[in-house]
Amino acid sequence: MLTANILNLFDQTIFYGTLTVENGRIAQIERLGPESPGHPYVLPGFVDAHVHIESSLLTPPQFARLAVVHGTVATVSDPHEIGNVLGVAGVEYMIQEGKRVPFKFSFGAPSCVPATPFETAGATISVSDVRYLLGLKEIGYLAEMMNFPGVLNSDPEVMAKLALARAFNKPVDGHAPGLRGDDAQRYIDAGIYTDHECFTYEEGLDKAQRGMNILIREGSAARNFDALIPLLAEFPKQVMFCSDDKHPDTLVSGHINQLVVRALQHGHTLWHVLQAACLNPVLHYRLPVGLLREGDPADYIVVTNLTTFDIEQTVINGQAVAVNGRSLIESLSSEHVNRFDCPPKQAADFAVPAQDGSDPLGLIRVIEALDGQLITNELHLAPKVENGQLVPDVEGDILKLVVVNRYADAPPAVAFIKNFGLKHGALASSVGHDSHNITAVGCDDESIAQAVNLIIEARGGLAAVAEAASHDHDHERMSRRAFLRLTTTPETQVLPLPVAGLMTDADGFDIAAQYEALDRFAKQELGSSLAAPFMTLSFMALLVIPTLKLSDKGLFDGKTFTFTPLYLA
């Protein structure tokens, strides 16, 4: 029995009372009197309304260990990251891993694997696969429909997947960045009632007025809280909080609890804020999560006060899973499923000849990365040319960006990018949404090659290279099998991700510290000016987010949904 101040989100009252739990459910709630300041408060647990667990770099058990410390009891989890690597087997892996811990993962059936036909993924999830997945009791919804052009153009495969969601009576998650007006209405009319991709108040307002639920996203790279939080006062029943993509260092610091505190600081009412953080996701996605009513599963949190929301205890199905900042979920190891079939690369693989062999005839298209956003801009800039090759202009912060197919031996795609701020060296990652090929950015081809090869040697991970090893010209004559194994040195940092090249089953708190060191290395040693350089890098191959991106097959215009040449003319 627990005695505390109890919050009822349905009638918006607080009273002093007792909570009795039996067999994992709330057996009785007894009102003893009015709110008693100075005593703790009990309320439903927080829900992340849209997240890719894989982006935490942690397996589901390790993710849960960190999240419960902050009062999170459930997530609406889209497993399309591992789906792009391993297909249906990857989704089943996430489901089984999630069952191993006392945490409420609601996984979706990925709707867009691969996300587009303009990139190489490790698997395809077909209409029949979606039918199979939606039939599983563990699958709660059709995951984000990123192919909004397919919705607007009534693509047969897209329409078939939406029809299956209706047939199974499961909600459909949305993804429609920049869609407004009649196009937004047509997207909604297809049965898609959420969107986590709004990046301006005006876009969010337009969609909310049309009945769409707006998910306010605050992740490690994309941060739209400040732009969208005014919608909470106007549409309290249509707003939810989510992280979308959350790296381990920021997950250690906080989760949905941070958005709750910030929303209160912005002047929003307690009840509106908790409606977004606790109530709306459970009702919309029909989650098996208790809402502090008699007969509900005993999923709740105990906080010291309703201002800072310091978490004293997190309880799921009547079991305490976190107490005073300490996770009670066991650290579990997992099977290392993976697919990595990419041979090592050489610096010469990333060379870009000037248009006429010596000097460029015109401007080139350059991706402009935007800190805190998934969208990019397209710049038209003069390239730097040396010895008949286009090379990074470090002083002008125009670096080389490459995407390497990790599923087969293929020539890498190469382009140029601005705003990473590296002064030397390179970064590389096998976390490259959504197909998860190897993405790298660097100041010279040698450093890029070394960073990419560190990823290949680890069969997935994150790598930073401060100074490339001296070029061994004998590498040009070496066979792939004889390629010398690269090792980590004081000039390099590597974080291996042995599960699908996306996650690790190592202790989540340790991984958070390692990632923090890697992030610090990228900023302090290499000079990156971005808040989350590795997270930003992971989205530079995400073709479904405008404007200019790079797939393993070439430079891509996200507005016209077509490949585009490096040179303007």
XYZ file of C-alpha atoms in Angstrom:
569
model
C 0.000 0.000 0.000
C 1.260 3.450 -0.952
C 0.056 6.653 0.709
C 0.665 9.859 -1.244
C -0.968 12.633 -3.256
C -2.715 10.927 -6.174
C -3.343 12.594 -9.550
C -6.458 11.757 -11.546
C -5.832 12.869 -15.129
C -9.432 12.272 -16.171
C -11.194 14.591 -13.727
C -8.038 16.694 -13.200
C -7.928 16.445 -9.435
C -5.286 15.824 -6.798
C -6.126 14.216 -3.472
C -4.309 12.569 -0.593
C -5.000 8.866 -0.528
C -3.801 5.281 -0.627
C -3.010 3.034 -3.552
C -3.327 -0.733 -3.175
C -1.747 -3.058 -5.751
C -2.549 -6.748 -6.133
C -1.218 -9.104 -8.810
C 0.269 -6.256 -10.804
C -2.954 -4.236 -10.960
C -4.432 -1.397 -8.978
C -6.911 -3.054 -6.667
C -8.085 0.042 -4.814
C -7.655 3.805 -4.656
C -8.922 5.331 -1.426
C -9.357 9.072 -0.950
C -8.240 10.214 2.505
C -8.492 13.952 2.064
C -7.388 16.978 0.041
C -3.907 17.389 -1.433
C -1.260 17.325 1.276
C 1.752 19.441 0.292
C 5.056 18.006 1.441
C 4.100 14.441 0.586
C 5.098 12.773 -2.708
C 2.822 12.596 -5.739
C 1.712 9.556 -7.710
C 0.751 9.829 -11.389
C 0.723 7.679 -14.538
C 4.126 6.973 -16.057
C 5.500 8.874 -19.048
C 5.219 7.536 -22.606
C 7.527 8.312 -25.534
C 4.981 8.544 -28.361
C 7.478 7.843 -31.150
C 11.007 6.509 -30.860
C 13.437 4.293 -32.709
C 15.035 2.241 -29.938
C 17.947 1.472 -32.263
C 18.950 5.136 -32.314
C 19.826 4.931 -28.636
C 22.570 2.530 -29.807
C 21.194 0.165 -27.165
C 19.235 -3.077 -27.325
C 15.691 -2.894 -25.890
C 16.721 -4.253 -22.456
C 19.514 -1.701 -22.165
C 17.257 1.127 -23.386
C 14.661 0.214 -20.756
C 17.287 0.267 -17.986
C 18.028 3.917 -18.736
C 14.516 5.120 -19.553
C 12.800 3.937 -16.355
C 15.090 6.093 -14.244
C 13.318 9.111 -15.762
C 9.789 7.834 -15.213
C 9.220 6.379 -18.682
C 7.089 3.238 -18.574
C 6.337 2.719 -22.262
C 7.382 3.618 -25.776
C 5.713 3.603 -29.177
C 8.670 2.052 -30.978
C 9.199 1.910 -34.727
C 11.730 -0.875 -35.501
C 12.293 0.104 -39.109
C 15.995 0.716 -38.460
C 16.749 -2.934 -37.797
C 14.042 -3.791 -40.349
C 16.152 -2.139 -43.047
C 19.090 -4.339 -42.058
C 17.453 -7.692 -41.276
C 13.829 -7.435 -42.431
C 11.036 -9.214 -40.538
C 13.618 -11.179 -38.537
C 14.943 -7.892 -37.174
C 11.460 -6.805 -36.051
C 10.932 -10.170 -34.354
C 14.306 -9.759 -32.645
C 13.200 -6.443 -31.139
C 9.912 -7.918 -29.943
C 11.628 -10.838 -28.218
C 14.300 -8.631 -26.667
C 11.620 -6.267 -25.367
C 9.842 -9.117 -23.606
C 12.907 -9.859 -21.513
C 12.468 -6.827 -19.259
C 9.586 -5.233 -17.320
C 8.946 -2.377 -19.730
C 6.090 -1.728 -22.155
C 7.425 -1.583 -25.689
C 4.734 -1.217 -28.344
C 6.377 -2.061 -31.659
C 4.995 -1.147 -35.066
C 5.049 -2.921 -38.422
C 7.519 -0.951 -40.588
C 5.670 0.484 -43.587
C 8.625 1.666 -45.678
C 11.470 -0.841 -45.864
C 13.380 0.178 -47.809
C 12.366 3.792 -47.299
C 12.830 4.530 -51.007
C 13.939 2.644 -54.136
C 16.837 5.083 -54.460
C 19.129 3.407 -51.909
C 20.426 -0.027 -50.976
C 18.974 -1.604 -47.863
C 19.670 -4.995 -46.344
C 16.086 -6.206 -46.624
C 12.587 -5.552 -47.919
C 9.387 -5.715 -45.891
C 6.631 -6.480 -48.391
C 2.861 -6.148 -48.214
C 2.619 -9.811 -47.193
C 5.245 -9.204 -44.503
C 3.219 -6.274 -43.183
C 0.127 -8.506 -43.110
C 2.038 -11.064 -41.049
C 3.400 -8.462 -38.641
C 0.077 -6.682 -38.113
C -1.382 -10.056 -37.177
C 0.996 -10.362 -34.221
C -0.460 -9.287 -30.887
C 2.831 -7.545 -30.059
C 2.510 -5.217 -33.063
C 0.340 -2.271 -32.124
C 0.294 -0.128 -35.242
C 1.550 0.475 -38.786
C 4.767 2.405 -38.317
C 5.460 5.789 -39.849
C 4.324 6.125 -43.449
C 7.349 7.988 -44.777
C 6.357 7.561 -48.396
C 4.013 10.541 -48.397
C 4.394 10.971 -52.176
C 3.116 7.397 -52.477
C 0.107 8.291 -50.343
C -0.670 11.382 -52.404
C -0.229 9.480 -55.676
C -2.169 6.398 -54.504
C 0.770 4.053 -54.969
C -0.706 0.504 -54.980
C 1.739 -0.923 -52.443
C 1.276 2.010 -50.081
C -2.493 1.784 -50.376
C -2.370 -1.960 -49.700
C -0.438 -1.437 -46.460
C -2.848 1.271 -45.303
C -5.764 -1.038 -46.105
C -4.186 -3.767 -43.988
C -3.926 -1.408 -41.010
C -7.631 -0.647 -41.350
C -8.451 -4.338 -41.635
C -6.544 -5.108 -38.433
C -8.002 -2.005 -36.759
C -4.575 -0.669 -35.893
C -3.555 3.005 -36.095
C -1.146 4.351 -38.692
C 1.792 6.540 -37.726
C 2.564 9.513 -39.941
C 5.646 11.191 -41.391
C 4.969 14.156 -43.647
C 7.600 16.898 -43.303
C 6.501 20.190 -44.841
C 3.158 18.878 -46.079
C 0.517 21.629 -45.884
C -2.917 22.543 -47.163
C -4.759 20.205 -49.500
C -1.848 17.762 -49.625
C -1.858 17.469 -45.826
C -5.617 16.887 -45.930
C -5.253 14.107 -48.502
C -2.578 12.479 -46.333
C -4.880 12.635 -43.308
C -7.839 11.366 -45.320
C -5.807 8.231 -46.078
C -6.186 7.352 -42.400
C -2.939 8.774 -41.017
C -3.568 10.804 -37.879
C -0.154 11.597 -36.386
C 2.934 13.490 -37.476
C 6.231 13.987 -35.654
C 7.952 15.843 -38.506
C 6.474 19.341 -38.165
C 9.296 21.856 -37.786
C 7.361 25.146 -37.730
C 4.384 26.311 -35.695
C 2.517 27.181 -38.881
C 2.855 23.643 -40.230
C 1.794 22.129 -36.931
C -1.181 24.479 -36.683
C -2.345 23.638 -40.201
C -2.251 19.911 -39.491
C -3.767 20.187 -36.012
C -6.682 22.221 -37.343
C -7.330 19.366 -39.767
C -7.563 16.903 -36.872
C -4.038 15.464 -36.903
C -2.220 14.624 -33.667
C 1.033 16.563 -33.416
C 3.989 14.865 -31.759
C 6.415 17.402 -30.331
C 9.858 15.948 -30.913
C 12.937 16.656 -28.865
C 15.661 14.165 -29.691
C 19.434 14.282 -29.934
C 19.432 15.886 -33.400
C 15.913 17.064 -34.283
C 14.511 19.502 -31.758
C 11.160 21.113 -32.431
C 9.904 21.739 -28.897
C 10.253 25.517 -28.891
C 8.539 25.900 -32.259
C 5.617 23.591 -31.510
C 4.915 23.846 -27.775
C 2.390 26.723 -28.239
C 0.081 24.137 -29.864
C -0.393 22.424 -26.495
C -2.671 25.162 -25.154
C -4.765 25.167 -28.328
C -4.984 21.404 -28.929
C -4.373 19.629 -25.595
C -6.049 16.408 -26.782
C -3.942 16.282 -29.968
C -0.408 16.822 -28.666
C 2.071 14.179 -27.509
C 5.760 14.222 -26.596
C 8.378 12.068 -28.320
C 12.129 11.791 -28.808
C 12.205 10.004 -32.201
C 15.966 9.483 -32.007
C 17.794 9.636 -28.683
C 21.481 8.887 -28.266
C 22.636 7.251 -24.998
C 24.343 10.297 -23.506
C 21.169 12.373 -23.642
C 19.032 9.407 -22.553
C 21.117 9.154 -19.386
C 20.396 12.834 -18.725
C 16.647 12.651 -19.194
C 13.712 11.656 -21.342
C 10.066 12.720 -21.517
C 10.374 14.082 -17.962
C 12.515 16.907 -19.333
C 9.783 17.957 -21.758
C 7.253 17.941 -18.937
C 9.363 20.356 -16.895
C 10.054 22.602 -19.885
C 6.394 22.746 -20.868
C 5.477 23.817 -17.341
C 8.190 26.469 -17.450
C 6.590 27.766 -20.663
C 3.433 28.413 -18.668
C 1.302 25.482 -19.765
C -1.102 23.964 -17.275
C -0.163 20.835 -15.386
C -3.115 18.923 -16.800
C -2.380 19.799 -20.415
C 1.255 18.810 -19.963
C 0.460 15.454 -18.363
C -2.197 14.817 -20.982
C 0.544 15.051 -23.622
C 3.128 13.070 -21.631
C 0.957 10.308 -20.188
C -2.624 10.172 -21.410
C -2.842 10.964 -25.137
C -0.335 8.312 -26.328
C -2.047 5.561 -24.345
C -5.476 6.463 -25.683
C -4.449 7.047 -29.306
C -2.235 3.964 -29.695
C -4.404 1.839 -27.369
C -1.409 0.902 -25.281
C -1.709 -1.710 -22.513
C -0.494 0.908 -20.042
C -2.241 1.763 -16.798
C -3.575 5.273 -16.213
C -3.958 5.107 -12.439
C -7.506 3.754 -12.285
C -8.815 0.822 -10.289
C -8.376 -2.330 -12.374
C -5.596 -0.817 -14.511
C -2.109 -2.291 -14.685
C -0.080 -0.732 -11.880
C 2.073 1.501 -14.068
C 2.903 4.711 -12.261
C 5.619 7.011 -11.008
C 6.218 8.686 -7.668
C 7.678 12.200 -7.788
C 8.809 14.575 -5.074
C 6.902 17.551 -6.445
C 5.006 18.827 -9.493
C 7.607 21.388 -10.509
C 10.903 19.575 -11.051
C 9.349 16.085 -11.233
C 12.276 14.375 -9.539
C 11.522 10.662 -9.881
C 11.504 8.750 -6.600
C 10.150 5.534 -8.040
C 8.996 4.013 -11.315
C 6.606 1.061 -11.162
C 5.498 -1.178 -14.055
C 2.904 -3.908 -13.522
C 3.309 -3.404 -9.787
C 7.068 -3.994 -9.918
C 9.504 -1.252 -8.933
C 11.922 -0.821 -11.851
C 13.746 2.326 -10.696
C 14.284 3.975 -7.314
C 15.883 7.390 -6.717
C 17.907 7.447 -9.922
C 18.939 3.795 -9.774
C 17.643 1.340 -12.351
C 16.472 -2.010 -10.995
C 16.313 -3.644 -14.426
C 19.039 -6.231 -14.879
C 21.760 -5.674 -17.483
C 21.234 -8.427 -20.052
C 23.440 -9.589 -22.912
C 21.823 -10.327 -26.284
C 22.506 -12.269 -29.461
C 24.629 -10.327 -31.947
C 22.528 -10.545 -35.111
C 24.035 -8.636 -38.019
C 24.553 -8.235 -41.734
C 27.792 -6.642 -42.922
C 29.269 -7.652 -46.264
C 31.428 -4.667 -47.193
C 35.144 -5.056 -47.993
C 37.674 -2.393 -46.886
C 38.081 0.813 -48.886
C 41.059 2.833 -50.065
C 41.502 6.583 -50.153
C 41.423 6.519 -53.971
C 37.854 5.175 -53.807
C 36.685 8.597 -52.611
C 38.387 10.741 -55.252
C 36.172 13.119 -57.287
C 37.641 14.292 -60.614
C 36.941 17.905 -61.534
C 34.360 18.269 -64.279
C 36.810 18.913 -67.083
C 39.703 17.081 -65.528
C 41.404 20.190 -64.204
C 39.116 23.045 -63.262
C 35.377 23.071 -62.652
C 33.099 24.603 -65.252
C 30.636 25.802 -62.662
C 29.184 25.557 -59.187
C 28.433 22.358 -57.343
C 25.516 21.370 -55.128
C 26.529 21.312 -51.467
C 24.440 19.920 -48.624
C 24.006 22.387 -45.775
C 23.533 20.537 -42.486
C 21.332 22.396 -39.994
C 22.049 21.982 -36.306
C 19.031 20.545 -34.492
C 17.140 19.682 -37.695
C 16.797 16.694 -39.992
C 16.099 18.887 -43.001
C 19.002 20.287 -45.001
C 19.470 23.111 -47.463
C 20.957 22.992 -50.955
C 23.805 25.447 -51.506
C 25.448 26.292 -54.818
C 29.142 26.918 -54.213
C 32.427 26.952 -56.062
C 34.463 23.801 -55.355
C 38.089 23.683 -54.348
C 40.269 21.950 -56.961
C 43.727 20.447 -56.498
C 45.538 18.368 -59.107
C 42.387 17.918 -61.128
C 40.384 16.666 -58.126
C 37.589 18.222 -56.079
C 38.847 18.338 -52.498
C 37.441 19.513 -49.167
C 37.752 23.221 -48.430
C 38.432 23.016 -44.704
C 38.782 26.786 -44.280
C 35.399 27.282 -45.932
C 33.906 24.364 -43.961
C 33.008 22.463 -47.129
C 33.910 18.856 -46.380
C 33.572 15.601 -48.246
C 30.563 13.394 -47.472
C 30.512 9.741 -48.509
C 28.031 6.867 -48.298
C 29.387 3.326 -48.637
C 27.118 0.357 -49.379
C 27.632 -2.015 -46.451
C 25.674 -4.898 -47.955
C 27.843 -5.457 -51.056
C 31.063 -4.371 -52.736
C 30.118 -1.206 -54.634
C 31.696 2.168 -55.437
C 30.941 4.750 -52.738
C 28.815 7.822 -53.412
C 30.592 11.119 -52.768
C 29.318 14.672 -52.305
C 30.157 17.779 -50.285
C 28.643 19.178 -47.095
C 28.844 22.385 -45.076
C 28.447 23.098 -41.323
C 30.158 20.089 -39.740
C 33.086 22.307 -38.816
C 35.787 19.621 -38.739
C 39.312 21.036 -38.879
C 41.003 17.705 -39.587
C 40.238 13.999 -39.584
C 36.911 12.285 -40.229
C 33.813 10.771 -38.658
C 32.072 7.587 -39.818
C 29.004 5.652 -38.745
C 27.045 2.551 -39.730
C 23.963 4.246 -38.264
C 22.737 5.920 -41.447
C 18.987 6.337 -41.640
C 17.193 4.557 -43.041
C 19.156 1.913 -44.942
C 22.121 2.074 -42.570
C 24.941 2.069 -45.000
C 28.216 3.616 -43.824
C 28.137 7.420 -43.813
C 31.324 9.428 -43.304
C 32.400 13.066 -43.374
C 35.974 14.233 -43.454
C 38.710 16.666 -44.339
C 40.761 14.338 -46.549
C 40.390 11.020 -48.328
C 42.947 9.211 -46.153
C 41.085 10.058 -42.962
C 37.749 9.147 -44.513
C 39.105 5.780 -45.655
C 40.532 5.021 -42.222
C 37.284 5.945 -40.446
C 35.208 3.859 -42.866
C 37.533 0.877 -42.489
C 37.342 1.044 -38.708
C 33.573 0.650 -39.066
C 33.983 -2.254 -41.487
C 36.478 -3.984 -39.189
C 34.077 -3.662 -36.249
C 31.129 -4.791 -38.414
C 29.313 -1.674 -37.336
C 29.828 1.228 -35.025
C 30.882 4.857 -34.728
C 34.408 6.042 -35.428
C 36.381 9.273 -35.240
C 39.834 9.729 -36.737
C 41.924 12.727 -35.770
C 44.823 11.995 -38.072
C 44.904 9.307 -40.748
C 47.692 6.782 -40.714
C 50.364 7.512 -43.290
C 49.364 6.193 -46.691
C 50.932 2.860 -47.562
C 51.108 2.753 -51.348
C 51.418 -1.017 -51.142
C 47.736 -1.023 -50.153
C 46.982 -0.341 -53.810
C 48.503 -3.712 -54.687
C 47.087 -5.676 -51.778
C 44.173 -8.031 -52.156
C 41.049 -7.428 -50.105
C 41.844 -10.513 -48.000
C 45.312 -9.205 -47.192
C 44.112 -5.806 -46.021
C 45.887 -4.923 -42.796
C 43.629 -4.873 -39.753
C 43.263 -1.357 -38.361
C 43.509 -0.826 -34.641
C 42.367 1.960 -32.367
C 45.100 4.453 -31.473
C 45.193 7.679 -29.455
C 44.253 9.401 -32.723
C 41.111 7.318 -33.177
C 37.978 6.518 -31.201
C 35.677 3.590 -32.013
C 32.382 2.541 -30.434
C 31.466 -0.930 -31.788
C 27.784 -1.705 -32.466
C 27.708 -5.480 -33.004
C 23.907 -5.862 -33.097
C 22.900 -5.149 -36.712
C 25.579 -2.466 -36.838
C 23.106 -0.323 -34.896
C 23.137 -1.358 -31.251
C 25.189 -2.832 -28.469
C 24.148 -5.009 -25.543
C 26.906 -3.629 -23.335
C 25.823 -1.837 -20.168
C 23.813 1.195 -21.254
C 25.290 3.509 -18.639
C 28.829 2.556 -19.720
C 27.916 3.063 -23.376
C 26.517 6.490 -22.562
C 29.891 7.437 -21.059
C 31.765 6.029 -24.061
C 29.511 7.856 -26.470
C 29.978 11.072 -24.511
C 33.754 10.669 -24.841
C 33.411 10.023 -28.587
C 31.163 13.070 -28.974
C 33.654 15.184 -27.029
C 36.486 13.884 -29.228
C 34.578 14.915 -32.377
C 34.051 18.409 -31.002
C 37.217 19.185 -29.078
C 39.789 17.241 -31.093
C 38.287 17.468 -34.580
C 36.467 20.782 -34.194
C 32.836 19.900 -35.004
C 30.520 22.774 -34.174
C 27.343 20.654 -34.128
C 25.453 19.817 -30.940
C 25.280 16.125 -31.922
C 27.674 15.485 -34.841
C 27.125 11.713 -35.036
C 23.359 12.045 -34.847
C 23.407 14.718 -37.552
C 25.674 12.543 -39.703
C 23.233 9.649 -39.381
C 20.522 11.671 -41.146
C 22.537 12.845 -44.149
C 21.419 9.771 -46.124
C 17.763 10.069 -45.085
C 16.202 10.714 -48.484
C 12.621 11.165 -47.258
C 13.609 14.393 -45.456
C 14.285 17.346 -47.791
C 16.172 19.046 -49.218
C 19.472 17.577 -50.409
C 20.794 14.206 -49.180
C 23.223 11.506 -50.302
C 22.362 7.830 -50.739
C 24.812 5.067 -51.594
C 23.640 5.546 -55.195
C 24.148 9.293 -55.482
C 23.078 12.832 -54.625
C 19.327 13.081 -54.083
C 16.811 15.925 -54.276
C 14.211 15.327 -51.555
C 11.753 17.806 -53.068
C 11.529 16.258 -56.526
C 12.349 12.754 -55.233
C 14.942 12.247 -57.956
C 18.711 11.972 -58.213
C 20.494 15.197 -59.042
C 24.004 15.812 -60.416
C 26.835 17.242 -58.338
C 27.410 20.042 -60.855
C 24.704 22.575 -61.650
C 25.551 22.510 -65.327
